[in-house]
Coordinates of C-alpha atoms and ligand atoms in Angstrom, one line a residue:
X1 CA -0.1 0.3 0.1
X2 CA 0.6 3.6 -0.7
X3 CA 0.3 6.6 0.3
X4 CA -1.7 8.5 -2.8
X5 CA -2.5 12.0 -2.7
X6 CA -3.0 14.0 0.7
X7 CA -6.3 16.5 1.1
X8 CA -5.7 20.4 3.2
X9 CA -9.0 20.6 4.1
X10 CA -9.7 24.1 6.5
X11 CA -13.5 24.5 6.6
X12 CA -15.7 26.8 9.7
X13 CA -18.5 25.3 10.6
X14 CA -18.5 27.6 13.7
X15 CA -14.6 27.3 14.0
X16 CA -11.9 27.1 11.8
X17 CA -10.9 23.3 11.6
X18 CA -7.7 22.4 9.5
X19 CA -8.6 18.8 8.5
X20 CA -6.0 16.3 6.2
X21 CA -7.1 13.5 4.4
X22 CA -4.9 10.7 3.7
X23 CA -4.8 9.4 0.3
X24 CA -3.9 5.2 -0.6
X25 CA -3.0 4.3 -3.5
X26 CA -5.6 0.7 -2.9
X27 CA -8.4 2.7 -2.1
X28 CA -8.5 2.9 2.0
X29 CA -8.1 6.8 3.9
X30 CA -7.2 8.2 6.9
X31 CA -8.9 11.4 8.1
X32 CA -6.3 13.5 11.3
X33 CA -7.3 17.0 12.9
X34 CA -4.5 19.9 12.8
X35 CA -6.4 22.7 14.0
X36 CA -4.0 24.9 15.8
X37 CA -6.3 27.7 16.8
X38 CA -5.4 31.4 15.6
X39 CA -2.8 30.0 13.6
X40 CA -4.2 27.5 11.0
X41 CA -3.4 28.7 7.8
X42 CA 0.5 28.8 8.8
X43 CA 0.0 24.9 9.8
X44 CA -2.3 24.2 6.4
X45 CA 0.4 26.0 3.8
X46 CA 3.2 23.9 6.0
X47 CA 1.1 21.0 5.4
X48 CA 0.6 21.7 1.3
X49 CA 4.3 23.1 0.7
X50 CA 6.7 21.1 3.5
X51 CA 5.4 18.2 4.4
X52 CA 2.6 16.5 1.6
X53 CA 5.5 16.1 -1.2
X54 CA 7.5 13.7 1.5
X55 CA 5.1 12.0 1.9
X56 CA 3.7 10.5 -1.4
X57 CA 4.5 7.4 -2.4
X58 CA 5.3 6.1 0.9
X59 CA 3.5 2.8 2.5
X60 CA 1.3 4.4 4.9
X61 CA 1.7 1.3 7.6
X62 CA 5.2 3.0 8.7
X63 CA 4.1 5.2 11.2
X64 CA 6.5 5.5 14.1
X65 CA 8.9 5.9 10.2
X66 CA 7.6 8.2 9.1
X67 CA 7.1 10.2 11.8
X68 CA 10.6 10.5 12.9
X69 CA 11.6 10.7 9.4
X70 CA 9.5 14.3 9.4
X71 CA 10.3 14.9 13.1
X72 CA 13.8 14.6 13.3
X73 CA 14.7 13.8 9.6
X74 CA 14.8 18.0 9.0
X75 CA 17.1 20.2 10.6
X76 CA 14.2 23.1 11.3
X77 CA 12.0 20.9 13.8
X78 CA 8.9 21.6 16.2
X79 CA 7.1 23.6 18.0
X80 CA 3.1 24.6 17.9
X81 CA 2.7 25.3 13.5
X82 CA 5.0 22.1 12.9
X83 CA 3.7 19.4 15.6
X84 CA 0.2 20.0 15.0
X85 CA 0.6 19.5 10.7
X86 CA 2.4 16.1 12.1
X87 CA -0.4 15.4 14.1
X88 CA -2.7 15.9 11.6
X89 CA -0.4 13.0 9.7
X90 CA -0.3 11.3 12.4
X91 CA -3.7 10.4 12.9
X92 CA -4.6 9.9 9.2
X93 CA -2.6 7.2 9.1
X94 CA -3.5 5.8 12.6
X95 CA -7.3 6.5 10.4
X96 CA -5.1 3.7 7.9
X97 CA -4.1 1.1 10.0
X98 CA -7.5 -0.1 12.1
X99 CA -9.7 0.5 8.8
X100 CA -7.0 -2.0 7.1
X101 CA -7.2 -4.5 10.0
X102 CA -10.7 -3.9 11.1
X103 CA -10.0 -2.8 14.5
X104 CA -10.4 0.4 16.6
X105 CA -8.2 2.6 17.5
X106 CA -8.1 1.8 20.7
X107 CA -7.3 -1.9 19.9
X108 CA -4.3 -1.7 18.1
X109 CA -3.0 0.1 20.9
X110 CA -3.4 -2.4 24.2
X111 CA -6.5 -2.3 23.5
X112 CA -9.3 -1.2 26.3
X113 CA -7.8 -0.9 29.8
X114 CA -11.3 0.9 30.8
X115 CA -14.9 1.2 29.3
X116 CA -15.9 4.7 29.8
X117 CA -13.8 7.9 30.0
X118 CA -14.7 10.3 33.2
X119 CA -15.0 13.7 31.0
X120 CA -15.6 16.9 32.0
X121 CA -16.4 20.8 30.6
X122 CA -16.8 24.2 31.1
X123 CA -18.7 26.6 33.3
X124 CA -18.6 29.8 33.9
X125 CA -21.1 32.8 34.5
X126 CA -21.1 37.5 35.1
X127 CA -21.1 36.3 38.9
X128 CA -21.3 33.2 41.8
X129 CA -25.1 32.9 40.8
X130 CA -25.0 32.2 36.7
X131 CA -21.9 30.5 37.5
X132 CA -24.1 28.3 39.9
X133 CA -26.9 28.4 37.6
X134 CA -25.2 26.6 35.0
X135 CA -23.3 23.9 36.2
X136 CA -27.2 22.3 38.3
X137 CA -27.5 22.8 34.0
X138 CA -24.4 20.5 33.1
X139 CA -24.8 18.5 36.7
X140 CA -28.3 17.5 34.9
X141 CA -27.3 16.5 32.0
X142 CA -25.1 14.3 33.8
X143 CA -21.7 15.3 34.5
X144 CA -20.1 14.2 37.0
X145 CA -17.3 17.2 37.0
X146 CA -16.7 21.1 35.2
X147 CA -14.4 23.7 35.2
X148 CA -15.1 26.6 36.0
X149 CA -14.9 30.2 35.0
X150 CA -16.1 33.3 36.1
X151 CA -15.6 37.3 35.8
X152 CA -13.7 39.3 37.5
X153 CA -15.5 42.1 39.4
X154 CA -13.9 45.4 37.4
X155 CA -11.8 43.7 34.1
X156 CA -13.5 43.9 31.1
X157 CA -13.9 40.5 29.5
X158 CA -12.3 37.7 31.8
X159 CA -10.9 34.0 30.4
X160 CA -13.8 31.5 29.5
X161 CA -16.8 33.9 30.2
X162 CA -17.6 34.6 26.6
X163 CA -17.7 38.1 24.7
X164 CA -19.4 39.0 21.3
X165 CA -16.6 39.2 18.6
X166 CA -18.3 41.0 16.1
X167 CA -15.1 42.5 14.0
X168 CA -12.4 39.6 13.9
X169 CA -9.5 41.2 14.8
X170 CA -8.3 40.3 18.8
X171 CA -10.5 41.5 21.3
X172 CA -8.5 42.8 24.0
X173 CA -9.7 41.6 27.3
X174 CA -8.0 43.3 30.5
X175 CA -7.2 41.3 33.3
X176 CA -5.1 42.3 36.7
X177 CA -4.0 39.6 39.7
X178 CA -5.1 41.2 41.9
X179 CA -9.1 41.0 41.5
X180 CA -8.4 37.9 40.2
X181 CA -6.9 36.0 43.6
X182 CA -9.7 37.7 45.3
X183 CA -12.5 36.2 43.8
X184 CA -11.6 32.2 43.1
X185 CA -11.6 31.0 46.4
X186 CA -14.7 32.8 47.4
X187 CA -16.2 31.1 43.6
X188 CA -15.1 27.9 45.6
X189 CA -15.9 28.5 49.0
X190 CA -19.5 29.2 47.7
X191 CA -19.4 26.4 44.9
X192 CA -19.2 24.0 47.8
X193 CA -21.9 25.2 49.9
X194 CA -24.6 25.8 46.6
X195 CA -23.4 22.4 45.5
X196 CA -22.4 20.0 48.1
X197 CA -19.4 17.9 47.9
X198 CA -19.4 15.3 45.4
X199 CA -19.3 17.4 42.1
X200 CA -15.7 17.0 40.7
X201 CA -14.7 21.0 40.9
X202 CA -11.7 22.2 38.3
X203 CA -9.9 25.3 37.4
X204 CA -8.3 27.1 34.5
X205 CA -5.8 29.5 35.9
X206 CA -4.9 29.9 32.5
X207 CA -1.0 30.8 32.7
X208 CA -1.5 34.4 34.0
X209 CA 0.0 33.8 37.7
X210 CA 3.6 34.7 38.6
X211 CA 4.6 31.8 41.3
X212 CA 4.5 33.2 44.2
X213 CA 1.1 34.7 43.3
X214 CA 0.1 30.9 41.8
X215 CA 0.9 29.5 45.0
X216 CA -1.2 31.9 47.5
X217 CA -4.3 31.1 44.8
X218 CA -3.1 27.2 45.2
X219 CA -3.3 27.5 48.3
X220 CA -6.3 29.0 49.6
X221 CA -7.8 27.2 48.0
X222 CA -6.9 23.7 49.3
X223 CA -10.2 23.4 51.7
X224 CA -12.7 22.8 48.4
X225 CA -10.3 20.3 46.9
X226 CA -10.8 20.0 43.3
X227 CA -9.5 17.6 40.7
X228 CA -6.5 19.7 39.8
X229 CA -5.4 23.3 39.0
X230 CA -5.2 23.8 35.2
X231 CA -2.2 25.8 34.4
X232 CA -0.4 28.3 37.1
X233 CA 2.0 28.7 35.4
X234 CA 3.9 28.9 31.8
X235 CA 5.7 26.7 30.6
X236 CA 8.7 28.0 29.8
X237 CA 10.7 28.0 33.2
X238 CA 9.2 24.5 35.0
X239 CA 11.2 25.4 38.0
X240 CA 8.9 27.6 38.6
X241 CA 6.5 24.5 39.6
X242 CA 8.5 23.9 42.9
X243 CA 7.5 26.8 44.8
X244 CA 3.8 26.0 43.6
X245 CA 5.0 22.5 45.2
X246 CA 6.0 22.7 48.0
X247 CA 3.8 22.4 51.3
X248 CA 0.8 22.8 49.0
X249 CA -1.6 19.7 48.6
X250 CA -3.2 20.9 45.5
X251 CA -2.8 18.6 41.7
X252 CA -1.3 20.9 39.5
X253 CA -2.2 19.9 35.8
X254 CA -0.5 21.5 32.5
X255 CA 1.3 20.7 29.1
X256 CA -1.8 21.9 26.7
X257 CA 0.9 24.6 26.1
X258 CA 3.5 21.4 25.2
X259 CA 5.2 20.6 21.3
X260 CA 6.6 17.3 22.1
X261 CA 7.1 15.3 25.1
X262 CA 10.4 17.0 26.0
X263 CA 8.6 19.3 28.0
X264 CA 7.3 16.9 30.0
X265 CA 10.0 14.9 31.2
X266 CA 11.9 17.3 34.5
X267 CA 8.1 17.9 35.8
X268 CA 8.0 14.1 35.3
X269 CA 10.9 14.1 36.7
X270 CA 10.3 15.9 39.8
X271 CA 7.0 14.4 39.5
X272 CA 5.5 18.7 39.5
X273 CA 2.5 17.7 38.1
X274 CA -0.4 15.2 38.6
X275 CA -2.3 15.2 35.5
X276 CA -1.0 16.0 32.1
X277 CA -2.6 17.9 29.7
X278 CA -1.2 17.7 26.5
X279 CA -3.3 17.9 23.2
X280 CA -2.8 15.5 21.0
X281 CA -3.3 17.7 18.0
X282 CA -0.6 19.9 18.7
X283 CA 2.5 17.7 20.0
X284 CA 2.2 15.3 17.0
X285 CA -0.3 12.8 17.1
X286 CA -1.2 9.6 18.5
X287 CA 2.4 8.2 18.1
X288 CA 3.8 11.3 21.3
X289 CA 1.0 11.0 23.4
X290 CA 1.0 7.2 24.2
X291 CA 4.6 7.8 24.2
X292 CA 3.9 10.8 27.3
X293 CA 1.2 7.9 28.8
X294 CA 3.4 5.7 29.4
X295 CA 6.3 8.1 30.8
X296 CA 3.5 9.2 33.1
X297 CA 2.6 6.0 34.0
X298 CA 6.1 5.7 36.1
X299 CA 4.8 8.1 37.9
X300 CA 2.0 7.8 38.6
X301 CA 0.9 11.5 37.0
X302 CA -2.2 11.0 34.8
X303 CA -3.6 11.5 31.5
X304 CA -6.0 14.7 31.3
X305 CA -6.2 15.1 27.3
X306 CA -7.0 19.0 26.9
X307 CA -10.2 18.9 24.9
X308 CA -10.9 21.8 24.3
X309 CA -13.9 23.0 20.9
X310 CA -10.8 24.6 19.0
X311 CA -10.0 20.9 18.1
X312 CA -12.3 19.2 15.1
X313 CA -13.8 15.5 16.6
X314 CA -11.4 13.5 14.8
X315 CA -9.3 14.9 17.5
X316 CA -11.5 13.9 20.5
X317 CA -11.9 10.4 19.4
X318 CA -8.4 10.0 19.6
X319 CA -7.9 11.5 22.8
X320 CA -10.8 9.3 23.9
X321 CA -9.4 6.3 22.1
X322 CA -6.4 6.4 23.9
X323 CA -8.8 7.7 27.3
X324 CA -9.9 3.7 27.5
X325 CA -6.4 1.9 26.4
X326 CA -4.2 3.7 29.0
X327 CA -3.6 3.1 31.9
X328 CA -2.9 6.5 33.7
X329 CA -6.4 7.4 32.2
X330 CA -6.9 10.9 34.7
X331 CA -9.7 12.5 32.9
X332 CA -10.7 14.2 29.8
X333 CA -12.0 17.2 28.9
X334 CA -14.8 17.8 26.6
X335 CA -17.3 20.1 24.4
X336 CA -20.6 20.3 23.0
X337 CA -20.5 21.3 18.7
X338 CA -21.8 23.6 17.1
X339 CA -24.7 22.0 15.3
X340 CA -22.8 23.2 12.0
X341 CA -20.2 20.6 12.9
X342 CA -22.8 17.6 13.1
X343 CA -23.2 18.5 9.1
X344 CA -19.1 17.9 8.4
X345 CA -18.3 15.4 10.5
X346 CA -19.3 11.4 11.0
X347 CA -19.0 11.1 15.0
X348 CA -18.7 12.2 17.9
X349 CA -17.5 10.8 21.1
X350 CA -20.4 9.3 23.0
X351 CA -21.4 11.6 26.1
X352 CA -23.8 9.1 28.8
X353 CA -23.7 10.0 32.4
X354 CA -20.5 12.0 33.2
X355 CA -18.7 9.5 30.9
X356 CA -16.9 9.2 27.4
X357 CA -16.6 6.1 25.1
X358 CA -16.6 5.6 20.9
X359 CA -18.4 3.5 18.6
X360 CA -17.2 0.0 17.8
X361 CA -15.6 1.3 14.1
X362 CA -12.4 0.9 12.4
X363 CA -9.7 2.8 13.4
X364 CA -10.4 6.3 15.4
X365 CA -14.6 6.2 14.3
X366 CA -14.8 9.9 13.0
X367 CA -15.2 11.0 8.9
X368 CA -15.9 14.5 6.9
X369 CA -17.7 15.5 4.6
X370 CA -15.8 16.7 2.1
X371 CA -18.6 18.6 0.2
X372 CA -20.4 20.0 3.4
X373 CA -16.5 21.0 5.7
X374 CA -16.0 22.9 1.6
X375 CA -19.5 24.7 2.6
X376 CA -18.3 26.4 5.6
X377 CA -15.3 28.4 4.3
X378 CA -12.6 28.5 7.1
X379 CA -12.7 32.8 8.5
X380 CA -10.1 34.6 10.5
X381 CA -10.9 35.0 13.8
X382 CA -7.9 35.5 16.9
X383 CA -7.7 33.7 20.1
X384 CA -7.9 37.4 22.9
X385 CA -4.7 39.6 23.4
X386 CA -5.6 40.2 27.6
X387 CA -3.2 43.7 29.4
X388 CA -3.5 45.1 32.3
X389 CA -5.2 47.8 33.1
X390 CA -2.0 49.9 33.2
X391 CA -2.4 49.2 29.3
X392 CA 1.4 46.4 29.3
X393 CA 0.2 43.4 28.0
X394 CA -0.2 40.3 30.8
X395 CA 0.0 36.0 29.2
X396 CA -3.2 35.9 28.2
Ligands
GCO1 C1 -8.5 25.0 28.0 C2 -7.8 25.7 26.8 C3 -9.0 26.2 26.3 C4 -8.0 27.3 24.8 C5 -8.2 27.4 24.0 C6 -6.9 28.0 22.9 O1 -8.1 24.6 29.0 O2 -9.7 24.3 27.2 O3 -7.4 26.5 28.0 O4 -10.0 27.6 26.8 O5 -8.3 28.3 26.0 O6 -7.6 25.8 23.4 O7 -7.4 27.8 22.1
MG2 MG1 -7.2 24.9 30.2

């Protein structure tokens, strides 16, 4: 079997997605997700101009060799754009392998370690009462775990709380650590009273704090028993996690900004995090994610793959296959897709009573309709930018 053609399709069924379709001379094809929010065209060009020409004529069964060839066979390598491009190819190759074998991906990864994957989704609100009301709606749907964000008083626009953004240029949020640090512990104190002890609560700091600020927050959140505190710090200086870790009993999750397994090593070896949250679409795909999960297993660190709505259902399916297969699974982030997405994609992870599963279809078990994908053309879009009240740029 040989790779005969690779299509890169950019579609916007409510959100922009970059989809990869690897075709073979025997008619079997595989699909992958190469979406990088706000940088979609950069990934698409990297694929079309630099990566696809290398792969025509190659044997799609040789996933590891193709991965190494794209990553190590070139001098300039790594980073989010190239690793997202590589992820799109890697997923499509695993999809082909599964279809050839007639087996779902989880089976190729060693089979099921569990029958279903505990998941969480995002809840936000303009004030505490709105957060509670939204949480109750999702508890009603069956969710056992929720990631909670709230608008910060005095700050225009807050991470996790949606804002209308009519023009396509970045919305400018205002953000200040002081009000944030005063608000969040009170929010979780309120939620434990209002929602009880059983619900698993999570919070995403989104890398906005300095090390000592993160530590102050983590200490104050200890009594509310978070499932994890996500991305308290930026990934650039991993030693800062020691500040946070010392004398603080709160599970820490990290990894959505990572592009490779090497970024995980010092956090694992020094046991500075408890959950690894890489995005399968941004770290080079299923092959790299499996290696990361195996490295994490040594330290009893569990997986919590990134699963927001800005990656496509294809990547979400890949994540759930891994969740079912790896022994050190922790939790899976999930989202509700917009109705237009159901016109483009054939399958989505199956949600039932707070858990996710996948169908028994071979490979990833998700396809997309090229014709309808093309009917939703790319729309330029940016993530917001955050500034302090004095006008200076803040990490987003
Ligand atoms: C998460 C992430 C997302 C990001 C988004 C940016 O935990 O799901 O932090 O909410 O903001 O993926 O593109
Ligand atoms: Mg996050």
